[in-house]
mmCIF file of C-alpha atoms and ligand atoms in Angstrom:
data_model
loop_
_atom_site.group_PDB
_atom_site.id
_atom_site.type_symbol
_atom_site.label_atom_id
_atom_site.label_comp_id
_atom_site.label_asym_id
_atom_site.label_seq_id
_atom_site.Cartn_x
_atom_site.Cartn_y
_atom_site.Cartn_z
ATOM 1 C CA UNK B 1 0.000 0.000 0.000
ATOM 2 C CA UNK B 2 3.055 2.220 0.494
ATOM 3 C CA UNK B 3 3.159 2.387 -3.319
ATOM 4 C CA UNK B 4 -0.329 3.837 -3.611
ATOM 5 C CA UNK B 5 0.805 7.468 -4.101
ATOM 6 C CA UNK B 6 3.199 6.343 -6.842
ATOM 7 C CA UNK B 7 0.481 4.324 -8.577
ATOM 8 C CA UNK B 8 -1.912 7.269 -8.359
ATOM 9 C CA UNK B 9 0.735 9.643 -9.725
ATOM 10 C CA UNK B 10 1.380 7.319 -12.677
ATOM 11 C CA UNK B 11 -2.346 6.965 -13.276
ATOM 12 C CA UNK B 12 -2.878 10.730 -13.455
ATOM 13 C CA UNK B 13 0.230 11.209 -15.599
ATOM 14 C CA UNK B 14 -1.122 8.653 -18.074
ATOM 15 C CA UNK B 15 -4.506 10.381 -18.015
ATOM 16 C CA UNK B 16 -3.019 13.802 -18.813
ATOM 17 C CA UNK B 17 -0.929 12.351 -21.653
ATOM 18 C CA UNK B 18 -4.122 10.864 -23.040
ATOM 19 C CA UNK B 19 -5.753 14.286 -22.865
ATOM 20 C CA UNK B 20 -3.013 15.778 -25.060
ATOM 21 C CA UNK B 21 -3.701 13.327 -27.868
ATOM 22 C CA UNK B 22 -7.250 12.991 -29.089
ATOM 23 C CA UNK B 23 -6.420 9.740 -30.888
ATOM 24 C CA UNK B 24 -8.346 11.153 -33.854
ATOM 25 C CA UNK B 25 -6.593 11.775 -37.127
ATOM 26 C CA UNK B 26 -7.397 12.284 -40.804
ATOM 27 C CA UNK B 27 -5.272 11.936 -43.935
ATOM 28 C CA UNK B 28 -6.370 13.265 -47.340
ATOM 29 C CA UNK B 29 -4.437 12.783 -50.583
ATOM 30 C CA UNK B 30 -4.608 13.711 -54.245
ATOM 31 C CA UNK B 31 -2.702 12.411 -57.255
ATOM 32 C CA UNK B 32 -3.592 15.134 -59.748
ATOM 33 C CA UNK B 33 -6.704 16.471 -61.472
ATOM 34 C CA UNK B 34 -7.575 16.483 -65.176
ATOM 35 C CA UNK B 35 -9.600 14.878 -67.925
ATOM 36 C CA UNK B 36 -9.773 11.561 -66.131
ATOM 37 C CA UNK B 37 -12.680 9.703 -67.728
ATOM 38 C CA UNK B 38 -13.771 6.147 -67.099
ATOM 39 C CA UNK B 39 -14.127 5.523 -70.832
ATOM 40 C CA UNK B 40 -10.412 6.270 -71.333
ATOM 41 C CA UNK B 41 -9.190 4.177 -68.399
ATOM 42 C CA UNK B 42 -8.398 0.473 -68.717
ATOM 43 C CA UNK B 43 -9.571 -1.688 -65.784
ATOM 44 C CA UNK B 44 -5.927 -2.644 -65.053
ATOM 45 C CA UNK B 45 -4.863 1.006 -64.928
ATOM 46 C CA UNK B 46 -7.710 1.885 -62.601
ATOM 47 C CA UNK B 47 -6.781 -0.994 -60.297
ATOM 48 C CA UNK B 48 -3.163 0.167 -60.135
ATOM 49 C CA UNK B 49 -4.149 3.794 -59.346
ATOM 50 C CA UNK B 50 -6.541 2.674 -56.628
ATOM 51 C CA UNK B 51 -3.955 0.295 -55.158
ATOM 52 C CA UNK B 52 -1.271 3.004 -55.013
ATOM 53 C CA UNK B 53 -3.606 5.566 -53.431
ATOM 54 C CA UNK B 54 -4.659 2.920 -50.910
ATOM 55 C CA UNK B 55 -1.034 2.050 -50.151
ATOM 56 C CA UNK B 56 -0.170 5.724 -49.602
ATOM 57 C CA UNK B 57 -3.118 6.211 -47.221
ATOM 58 C CA UNK B 58 -2.158 3.134 -45.216
ATOM 59 C CA UNK B 59 1.471 4.212 -44.877
ATOM 60 C CA UNK B 60 0.163 7.434 -43.295
ATOM 61 C CA UNK B 61 -2.368 5.555 -41.201
ATOM 62 C CA UNK B 62 0.255 3.335 -39.589
ATOM 63 C CA UNK B 63 2.471 6.354 -38.815
ATOM 64 C CA UNK B 64 -0.347 8.238 -37.095
ATOM 65 C CA UNK B 65 -1.732 5.147 -35.354
ATOM 66 C CA UNK B 66 1.665 4.728 -33.709
ATOM 67 C CA UNK B 67 1.772 8.307 -32.487
ATOM 68 C CA UNK B 68 3.679 9.813 -35.425
ATOM 69 C CA UNK B 69 3.258 13.466 -36.351
ATOM 70 C CA UNK B 70 1.448 15.133 -39.239
ATOM 71 C CA UNK B 71 4.794 16.082 -40.843
ATOM 72 C CA UNK B 72 6.018 12.469 -40.789
ATOM 73 C CA UNK B 73 2.755 11.322 -42.321
ATOM 74 C CA UNK B 74 2.766 13.982 -45.069
ATOM 75 C CA UNK B 75 6.380 13.220 -45.995
ATOM 76 C CA UNK B 76 6.058 9.426 -46.056
ATOM 77 C CA UNK B 77 2.674 9.379 -47.814
ATOM 78 C CA UNK B 78 4.103 11.612 -50.536
ATOM 79 C CA UNK B 79 7.171 9.339 -50.831
ATOM 80 C CA UNK B 80 4.884 6.483 -51.882
ATOM 81 C CA UNK B 81 3.434 8.584 -54.689
ATOM 82 C CA UNK B 82 6.787 10.159 -55.657
ATOM 83 C CA UNK B 83 8.300 6.683 -56.015
ATOM 84 C CA UNK B 84 5.500 5.515 -58.319
ATOM 85 C CA UNK B 85 5.632 6.248 -62.083
ATOM 86 C CA UNK B 86 1.828 6.637 -62.042
ATOM 87 C CA UNK B 87 1.889 10.223 -60.790
ATOM 88 C CA UNK B 88 3.552 13.396 -62.038
ATOM 89 C CA UNK B 89 5.952 13.723 -59.103
ATOM 90 C CA UNK B 90 9.316 12.103 -58.350
ATOM 91 C CA UNK B 91 9.739 9.021 -60.563
ATOM 92 C CA UNK B 92 6.748 9.897 -62.798
ATOM 93 C CA UNK B 93 7.682 13.557 -63.363
ATOM 94 C CA UNK B 94 6.871 15.138 -66.724
ATOM 95 C CA UNK B 95 9.507 16.540 -69.112
ATOM 96 C CA UNK B 96 10.398 20.157 -69.762
ATOM 97 C CA UNK B 97 10.563 21.603 -73.278
ATOM 98 C CA UNK B 98 14.292 20.786 -73.343
ATOM 99 C CA UNK B 99 13.779 17.181 -72.222
ATOM 100 C CA UNK B 100 14.701 17.477 -68.549
ATOM 101 C CA UNK B 101 12.722 16.653 -65.419
ATOM 102 C CA UNK B 102 12.519 19.607 -63.026
ATOM 103 C CA UNK B 103 10.736 18.938 -59.778
ATOM 104 C CA UNK B 104 9.040 21.213 -57.252
ATOM 105 C CA UNK B 105 7.753 20.481 -53.730
ATOM 106 C CA UNK B 106 6.696 22.219 -50.545
ATOM 107 C CA UNK B 107 5.577 21.433 -47.007
ATOM 108 C CA UNK B 108 4.006 23.499 -44.228
ATOM 109 C CA UNK B 109 3.294 22.975 -40.551
ATOM 110 C CA UNK B 110 0.102 24.531 -39.240
ATOM 111 C CA UNK B 111 1.228 24.767 -35.609
ATOM 112 C CA UNK B 112 3.942 27.389 -36.184
ATOM 113 C CA UNK B 113 3.504 28.324 -39.882
ATOM 114 C CA UNK B 114 6.966 26.955 -40.623
ATOM 115 C CA UNK B 115 7.409 26.059 -44.275
ATOM 116 C CA UNK B 116 9.974 24.735 -46.729
ATOM 117 C CA UNK B 117 10.140 24.319 -50.505
ATOM 118 C CA UNK B 118 12.399 23.345 -53.384
ATOM 119 C CA UNK B 119 11.920 24.324 -57.017
ATOM 120 C CA UNK B 120 13.387 23.201 -60.315
ATOM 121 C CA UNK B 121 15.502 20.356 -58.906
ATOM 122 C CA UNK B 122 16.800 17.628 -61.225
ATOM 123 C CA UNK B 123 18.481 15.038 -59.037
ATOM 124 C CA UNK B 124 16.700 14.785 -55.676
ATOM 125 C CA UNK B 125 14.810 11.500 -55.558
ATOM 126 C CA UNK B 126 12.187 12.709 -53.058
ATOM 127 C CA UNK B 127 11.737 16.481 -53.313
ATOM 128 C CA UNK B 128 9.226 16.500 -50.434
ATOM 129 C CA UNK B 129 12.016 15.433 -48.055
ATOM 130 C CA UNK B 130 14.217 18.229 -49.382
ATOM 131 C CA UNK B 131 11.372 20.683 -48.726
ATOM 132 C CA UNK B 132 11.107 19.407 -45.166
ATOM 133 C CA UNK B 133 14.875 19.774 -44.690
ATOM 134 C CA UNK B 134 14.732 23.356 -45.973
ATOM 135 C CA UNK B 135 12.057 24.019 -43.350
ATOM 136 C CA UNK B 136 13.874 22.307 -40.501
ATOM 137 C CA UNK B 137 17.569 22.734 -41.262
ATOM 138 C CA UNK B 138 17.932 26.034 -43.123
ATOM 139 C CA UNK B 139 17.183 29.670 -42.463
ATOM 140 C CA UNK B 140 15.139 29.872 -45.676
ATOM 141 C CA UNK B 141 11.769 28.863 -47.053
ATOM 142 C CA UNK B 142 12.502 28.143 -50.722
ATOM 143 C CA UNK B 143 15.655 26.892 -52.446
ATOM 144 C CA UNK B 144 15.941 26.357 -56.188
ATOM 145 C CA UNK B 145 17.974 24.498 -58.808
ATOM 146 C CA UNK B 146 21.623 23.704 -58.130
ATOM 147 C CA UNK B 147 21.609 25.367 -54.717
ATOM 148 C CA UNK B 148 18.736 23.180 -53.589
ATOM 149 C CA UNK B 149 20.586 20.074 -54.809
ATOM 150 C CA UNK B 150 23.755 21.159 -53.026
ATOM 151 C CA UNK B 151 21.787 21.624 -49.811
ATOM 152 C CA UNK B 152 20.068 18.232 -50.234
ATOM 153 C CA UNK B 153 23.471 16.564 -50.671
ATOM 154 C CA UNK B 154 24.736 18.206 -47.500
ATOM 155 C CA UNK B 155 21.671 16.863 -45.674
ATOM 156 C CA UNK B 156 22.473 13.347 -46.961
ATOM 157 C CA UNK B 157 19.246 13.058 -48.908
ATOM 158 C CA UNK B 158 18.928 10.502 -51.683
ATOM 159 C CA UNK B 159 20.526 12.029 -54.822
ATOM 160 C CA UNK B 160 19.968 10.209 -58.110
ATOM 161 C CA UNK B 161 21.242 10.460 -61.646
ATOM 162 C CA UNK B 162 18.694 12.586 -63.586
ATOM 163 C CA UNK B 163 18.037 9.567 -65.845
ATOM 164 C CA UNK B 164 16.214 8.004 -62.854
ATOM 165 C CA UNK B 165 13.232 10.222 -63.735
ATOM 166 C CA UNK B 166 12.948 9.020 -67.343
ATOM 167 C CA UNK B 167 9.719 7.174 -68.148
ATOM 168 C CA UNK B 168 8.569 6.277 -71.649
ATOM 169 C CA UNK B 169 5.019 7.451 -70.945
ATOM 170 C CA UNK B 170 6.078 10.998 -69.995
ATOM 171 C CA UNK B 171 8.507 11.191 -72.907
ATOM 172 C CA UNK B 172 5.635 10.293 -75.255
ATOM 173 C CA UNK B 173 3.510 13.036 -73.666
ATOM 174 C CA UNK B 174 6.235 15.590 -74.371
ATOM 175 C CA UNK B 175 6.485 14.463 -77.989
ATOM 176 C CA UNK B 176 2.694 14.670 -78.355
ATOM 177 C CA UNK B 177 2.649 18.217 -76.982
ATOM 178 C CA UNK B 178 5.466 19.292 -79.274
ATOM 179 C CA UNK B 179 3.913 17.716 -82.370
ATOM 180 C CA UNK B 180 1.130 19.980 -83.641
ATOM 181 C CA UNK B 181 -0.450 17.073 -85.542
ATOM 182 C CA UNK B 182 -1.075 15.008 -82.416
ATOM 183 C CA UNK B 183 -3.712 15.690 -79.821
ATOM 184 C CA UNK B 184 -2.447 15.797 -76.248
ATOM 185 C CA UNK B 185 -4.873 15.185 -73.374
ATOM 186 C CA UNK B 186 -4.886 17.032 -70.062
ATOM 187 C CA UNK B 187 -3.094 14.099 -68.450
ATOM 188 C CA UNK B 188 -0.250 14.596 -70.944
ATOM 189 C CA UNK B 189 0.140 18.106 -69.563
ATOM 190 C CA UNK B 190 0.136 17.862 -65.793
ATOM 191 C CA UNK B 191 -0.698 16.005 -62.539
ATOM 192 C CA UNK B 192 0.862 16.411 -59.049
ATOM 193 C CA UNK B 193 0.569 14.702 -55.686
ATOM 194 C CA UNK B 194 -0.420 16.151 -52.351
ATOM 195 C CA UNK B 195 -1.282 15.200 -48.792
ATOM 196 C CA UNK B 196 -2.922 17.045 -45.912
ATOM 197 C CA UNK B 197 -3.068 15.671 -42.381
ATOM 198 C CA UNK B 198 -4.682 16.342 -39.031
ATOM 199 C CA UNK B 199 -2.760 14.334 -36.432
ATOM 200 C CA UNK B 200 -3.897 13.156 -33.018
ATOM 201 C CA UNK B 201 -2.057 16.054 -31.343
ATOM 202 C CA UNK B 202 -4.396 18.485 -33.123
ATOM 203 C CA UNK B 203 -1.747 19.700 -35.584
ATOM 204 C CA UNK B 204 -2.275 20.242 -39.297
ATOM 205 C CA UNK B 205 0.284 19.893 -42.101
ATOM 206 C CA UNK B 206 0.202 20.051 -45.891
ATOM 207 C CA UNK B 207 2.621 18.928 -48.608
ATOM 208 C CA UNK B 208 2.669 18.974 -52.409
ATOM 209 C CA UNK B 209 5.139 17.511 -54.928
ATOM 210 C CA UNK B 210 5.170 17.739 -58.721
ATOM 211 C CA UNK B 211 7.055 17.541 -61.976
ATOM 212 C CA UNK B 212 5.122 20.650 -63.042
ATOM 213 C CA UNK B 213 3.687 20.955 -66.533
ATOM 214 C CA UNK B 214 4.893 19.043 -69.594
ATOM 215 C CA UNK B 215 6.828 21.155 -72.089
ATOM 216 C CA UNK B 216 7.415 23.954 -69.561
ATOM 217 C CA UNK B 217 10.122 26.418 -70.639
ATOM 218 C CA UNK B 218 12.673 28.848 -69.232
ATOM 219 C CA UNK B 219 12.822 27.374 -65.712
ATOM 220 C CA UNK B 220 9.066 27.812 -65.221
ATOM 221 C CA UNK B 221 7.927 27.245 -61.637
ATOM 222 C CA UNK B 222 4.287 26.459 -60.854
ATOM 223 C CA UNK B 223 2.187 26.809 -57.719
ATOM 224 C CA UNK B 224 3.223 23.577 -55.991
ATOM 225 C CA UNK B 225 6.354 24.938 -54.251
ATOM 226 C CA UNK B 226 4.774 28.348 -53.606
ATOM 227 C CA UNK B 227 3.524 28.577 -50.032
ATOM 228 C CA UNK B 228 0.039 30.089 -50.084
ATOM 229 C CA UNK B 229 -0.586 29.070 -53.698
ATOM 230 C CA UNK B 230 -0.187 25.265 -53.913
ATOM 231 C CA UNK B 231 0.272 24.480 -50.219
ATOM 232 C CA UNK B 232 -0.847 26.018 -46.938
ATOM 233 C CA UNK B 233 -1.481 24.898 -43.356
ATOM 234 C CA UNK B 234 -2.644 26.790 -40.289
ATOM 235 C CA UNK B 235 -3.868 25.140 -37.088
ATOM 236 C CA UNK B 236 -6.480 27.900 -36.777
ATOM 237 C CA UNK B 237 -8.191 26.824 -39.998
ATOM 238 C CA UNK B 238 -7.097 24.000 -42.289
ATOM 239 C CA UNK B 239 -4.370 22.359 -44.372
ATOM 240 C CA UNK B 240 -4.608 22.591 -48.182
ATOM 241 C CA UNK B 241 -2.817 21.044 -51.176
ATOM 242 C CA UNK B 242 -3.642 21.980 -54.772
ATOM 243 C CA UNK B 243 -3.299 20.531 -58.242
ATOM 244 C CA UNK B 244 -4.025 22.027 -61.630
ATOM 245 C CA UNK B 245 -2.864 24.798 -63.934
ATOM 246 C CA UNK B 246 -0.356 26.423 -61.583
ATOM 247 C CA UNK B 247 -0.375 29.918 -63.051
ATOM 248 C CA UNK B 248 -4.015 30.371 -61.958
ATOM 249 C CA UNK B 249 -3.344 28.967 -58.503
ATOM 250 C CA UNK B 250 -0.515 31.448 -57.986
ATOM 251 C CA UNK B 251 -2.627 34.397 -59.126
ATOM 252 C CA UNK B 252 -5.483 33.445 -56.780
ATOM 253 C CA UNK B 253 -3.185 32.430 -53.896
ATOM 254 C CA UNK B 254 -5.597 29.493 -53.700
ATOM 255 C CA UNK B 255 -4.379 27.589 -50.634
ATOM 256 C CA UNK B 256 -4.001 30.654 -48.442
ATOM 257 C CA UNK B 257 -7.286 32.116 -49.710
ATOM 258 C CA UNK B 258 -9.162 28.986 -48.582
ATOM 259 C CA UNK B 259 -7.654 29.357 -45.107
ATOM 260 C CA UNK B 260 -8.417 33.107 -45.084
ATOM 261 C CA UNK B 261 -12.063 32.505 -45.980
ATOM 262 C CA UNK B 262 -12.367 30.188 -43.008
ATOM 263 C CA UNK B 263 -10.594 32.616 -40.690
ATOM 264 C CA UNK B 264 -12.233 35.879 -41.723
ATOM 265 C CA UNK B 265 -15.642 34.752 -42.944
ATOM 266 C CA UNK B 266 -16.119 31.919 -40.494
ATOM 267 C CA UNK B 267 -16.896 29.611 -43.392
ATOM 268 C CA UNK B 268 -16.553 25.856 -43.218
ATOM 269 C CA UNK B 269 -13.808 24.056 -45.115
ATOM 270 C CA UNK B 270 -16.032 22.610 -47.854
ATOM 271 C CA UNK B 271 -17.730 25.907 -48.704
ATOM 272 C CA UNK B 272 -14.358 27.691 -48.718
ATOM 273 C CA UNK B 273 -12.925 25.136 -51.152
ATOM 274 C CA UNK B 274 -16.024 25.280 -53.367
ATOM 275 C CA UNK B 275 -15.885 29.098 -53.461
ATOM 276 C CA UNK B 276 -12.233 28.933 -54.431
ATOM 277 C CA UNK B 277 -12.919 26.470 -57.246
ATOM 278 C CA UNK B 278 -15.621 28.881 -58.483
ATOM 279 C CA UNK B 279 -13.030 31.666 -58.564
ATOM 280 C CA UNK B 280 -10.722 29.369 -60.528
ATOM 281 C CA UNK B 281 -13.492 28.514 -62.978
ATOM 282 C CA UNK B 282 -14.338 32.183 -63.505
ATOM 283 C CA UNK B 283 -10.752 32.792 -64.671
ATOM 284 C CA UNK B 284 -10.936 29.685 -66.920
ATOM 285 C CA UNK B 285 -8.387 27.888 -64.730
ATOM 286 C CA UNK B 286 -8.629 24.149 -64.142
ATOM 287 C CA UNK B 287 -7.705 21.937 -61.212
ATOM 288 C CA UNK B 288 -8.630 20.785 -57.757
ATOM 289 C CA UNK B 289 -7.907 21.104 -54.051
ATOM 290 C CA UNK B 290 -7.912 18.862 -50.996
ATOM 291 C CA UNK B 291 -8.242 20.163 -47.447
ATOM 292 C CA UNK B 292 -8.761 19.020 -43.880
ATOM 293 C CA UNK B 293 -9.805 21.279 -41.024
ATOM 294 C CA UNK B 294 -8.862 21.191 -37.354
ATOM 295 C CA UNK B 295 -11.860 18.952 -36.599
ATOM 296 C CA UNK B 296 -10.993 16.444 -39.318
ATOM 297 C CA UNK B 297 -13.630 17.576 -41.837
ATOM 298 C CA UNK B 298 -12.524 16.735 -45.374
ATOM 299 C CA UNK B 299 -12.974 18.674 -48.639
ATOM 300 C CA UNK B 300 -11.975 17.426 -52.107
ATOM 301 C CA UNK B 301 -13.171 19.831 -54.817
ATOM 302 C CA UNK B 302 -12.278 20.152 -58.505
ATOM 303 C CA UNK B 303 -13.614 21.565 -61.762
ATOM 304 C CA UNK B 304 -12.010 18.932 -64.001
ATOM 305 C CA UNK B 305 -13.569 15.623 -65.085
ATOM 306 C CA UNK B 306 -11.720 13.777 -62.342
ATOM 307 C CA UNK B 307 -9.120 13.920 -59.595
ATOM 308 C CA UNK B 308 -7.222 10.995 -58.043
ATOM 309 C CA UNK B 309 -8.094 11.371 -54.398
ATOM 310 C CA UNK B 310 -8.809 9.650 -51.114
ATOM 311 C CA UNK B 311 -8.886 9.877 -47.368
ATOM 312 C CA UNK B 312 -8.607 7.720 -44.283
ATOM 313 C CA UNK B 313 -9.688 8.498 -40.725
ATOM 314 C CA UNK B 314 -8.654 7.057 -37.369
ATOM 315 C CA UNK B 315 -12.049 5.322 -37.101
ATOM 316 C CA UNK B 316 -11.148 3.321 -40.211
ATOM 317 C CA UNK B 317 -13.437 5.225 -42.613
ATOM 318 C CA UNK B 318 -11.690 5.119 -46.000
ATOM 319 C CA UNK B 319 -12.552 6.565 -49.403
ATOM 320 C CA UNK B 320 -10.820 6.459 -52.779
ATOM 321 C CA UNK B 321 -12.201 8.295 -55.823
ATOM 322 C CA UNK B 322 -11.050 9.024 -59.361
ATOM 323 C CA UNK B 323 -13.922 10.415 -61.434
ATOM 324 C CA UNK B 324 -16.428 13.198 -60.803
ATOM 325 C CA UNK B 325 -19.526 12.189 -58.868
HETATM 326 N N1 LIG G 401 0.084 22.569 -60.303
HETATM 327 C C1 LIG G 401 1.154 21.950 -61.035
HETATM 328 C C2 LIG G 401 1.931 23.014 -61.751
HETATM 329 O O1 LIG G 401 1.332 23.913 -62.300
HETATM 330 C C3 LIG G 401 0.700 20.930 -61.999
HETATM 331 C C4 LIG G 401 -0.491 20.113 -61.585
HETATM 332 O O2 LIG G 401 -0.864 20.090 -60.439
HETATM 333 O O3 LIG G 401 -1.079 19.460 -62.440
HETATM 334 O O4 LIG G 401 3.122 22.920 -61.796
#
């Protein structure tokens, strides 16, 4: 009985630790928006997209289930999609006009508004990890080109020969876009992957990674590495990741605008995303957004025919979608 005070102390310590973590989490992902129509998709292709989205969600789920943070989940979920040739990010990146692969990525933490990004990198296997390193190990928010690669090397990230990013499918897309006689589809032009997370500590994070747009010229950078355009997270409101025609997303500051609508207009996350997509449509821009708010509410909105997307929640609720409803 002498140990009773100790047992009680341990009991209350455990109770307060429990109070800090709700145990509730939500992960939302996208793998790009565009003219994704069932009639153009083979059953095998659809199965492989669904399987990869499912795999990515479950990698995040096991991280968060074991007490991992939103940043860990965002980074590792995006790795799965970056390492797959199915998506326009990492291994499946599209080609520039000159036949290179130039990758962009960014990440943001909603608890402290810390952010990191890399743009126009040619030899970093997982640009999302480089973005996280920029956030955590540098005094800057965005590094580009050779400097970003140099930094990634110094951080011991996985550096690959640029030929790692070559895929026949993306090369064909470039040739189609450059040949006036052939008809490229929207999926020949772009894509992108993204992940937003609410973890069980109540923190939000967002990440986005892309090869940009096929046939891009002159070191063009899209919205994906631009904090506030392609990516944004704020614990007060939501975490957002975008995909689509980047120039429009930069001009509308889409990700930050969704958060601002929630903060200043007291709007919910779904309405804010829908309003933003309406703004995009009114400028003739195309694309989609995913978001999660601080309560775990999910929004996945787009004005294209389809968007690879999905979510998983701590209660096991899972969804994967490709086409419009
Ligand atoms: N937003 C990307 C860019 O403009 C491409 C995409 O998401 O499809 O670089």
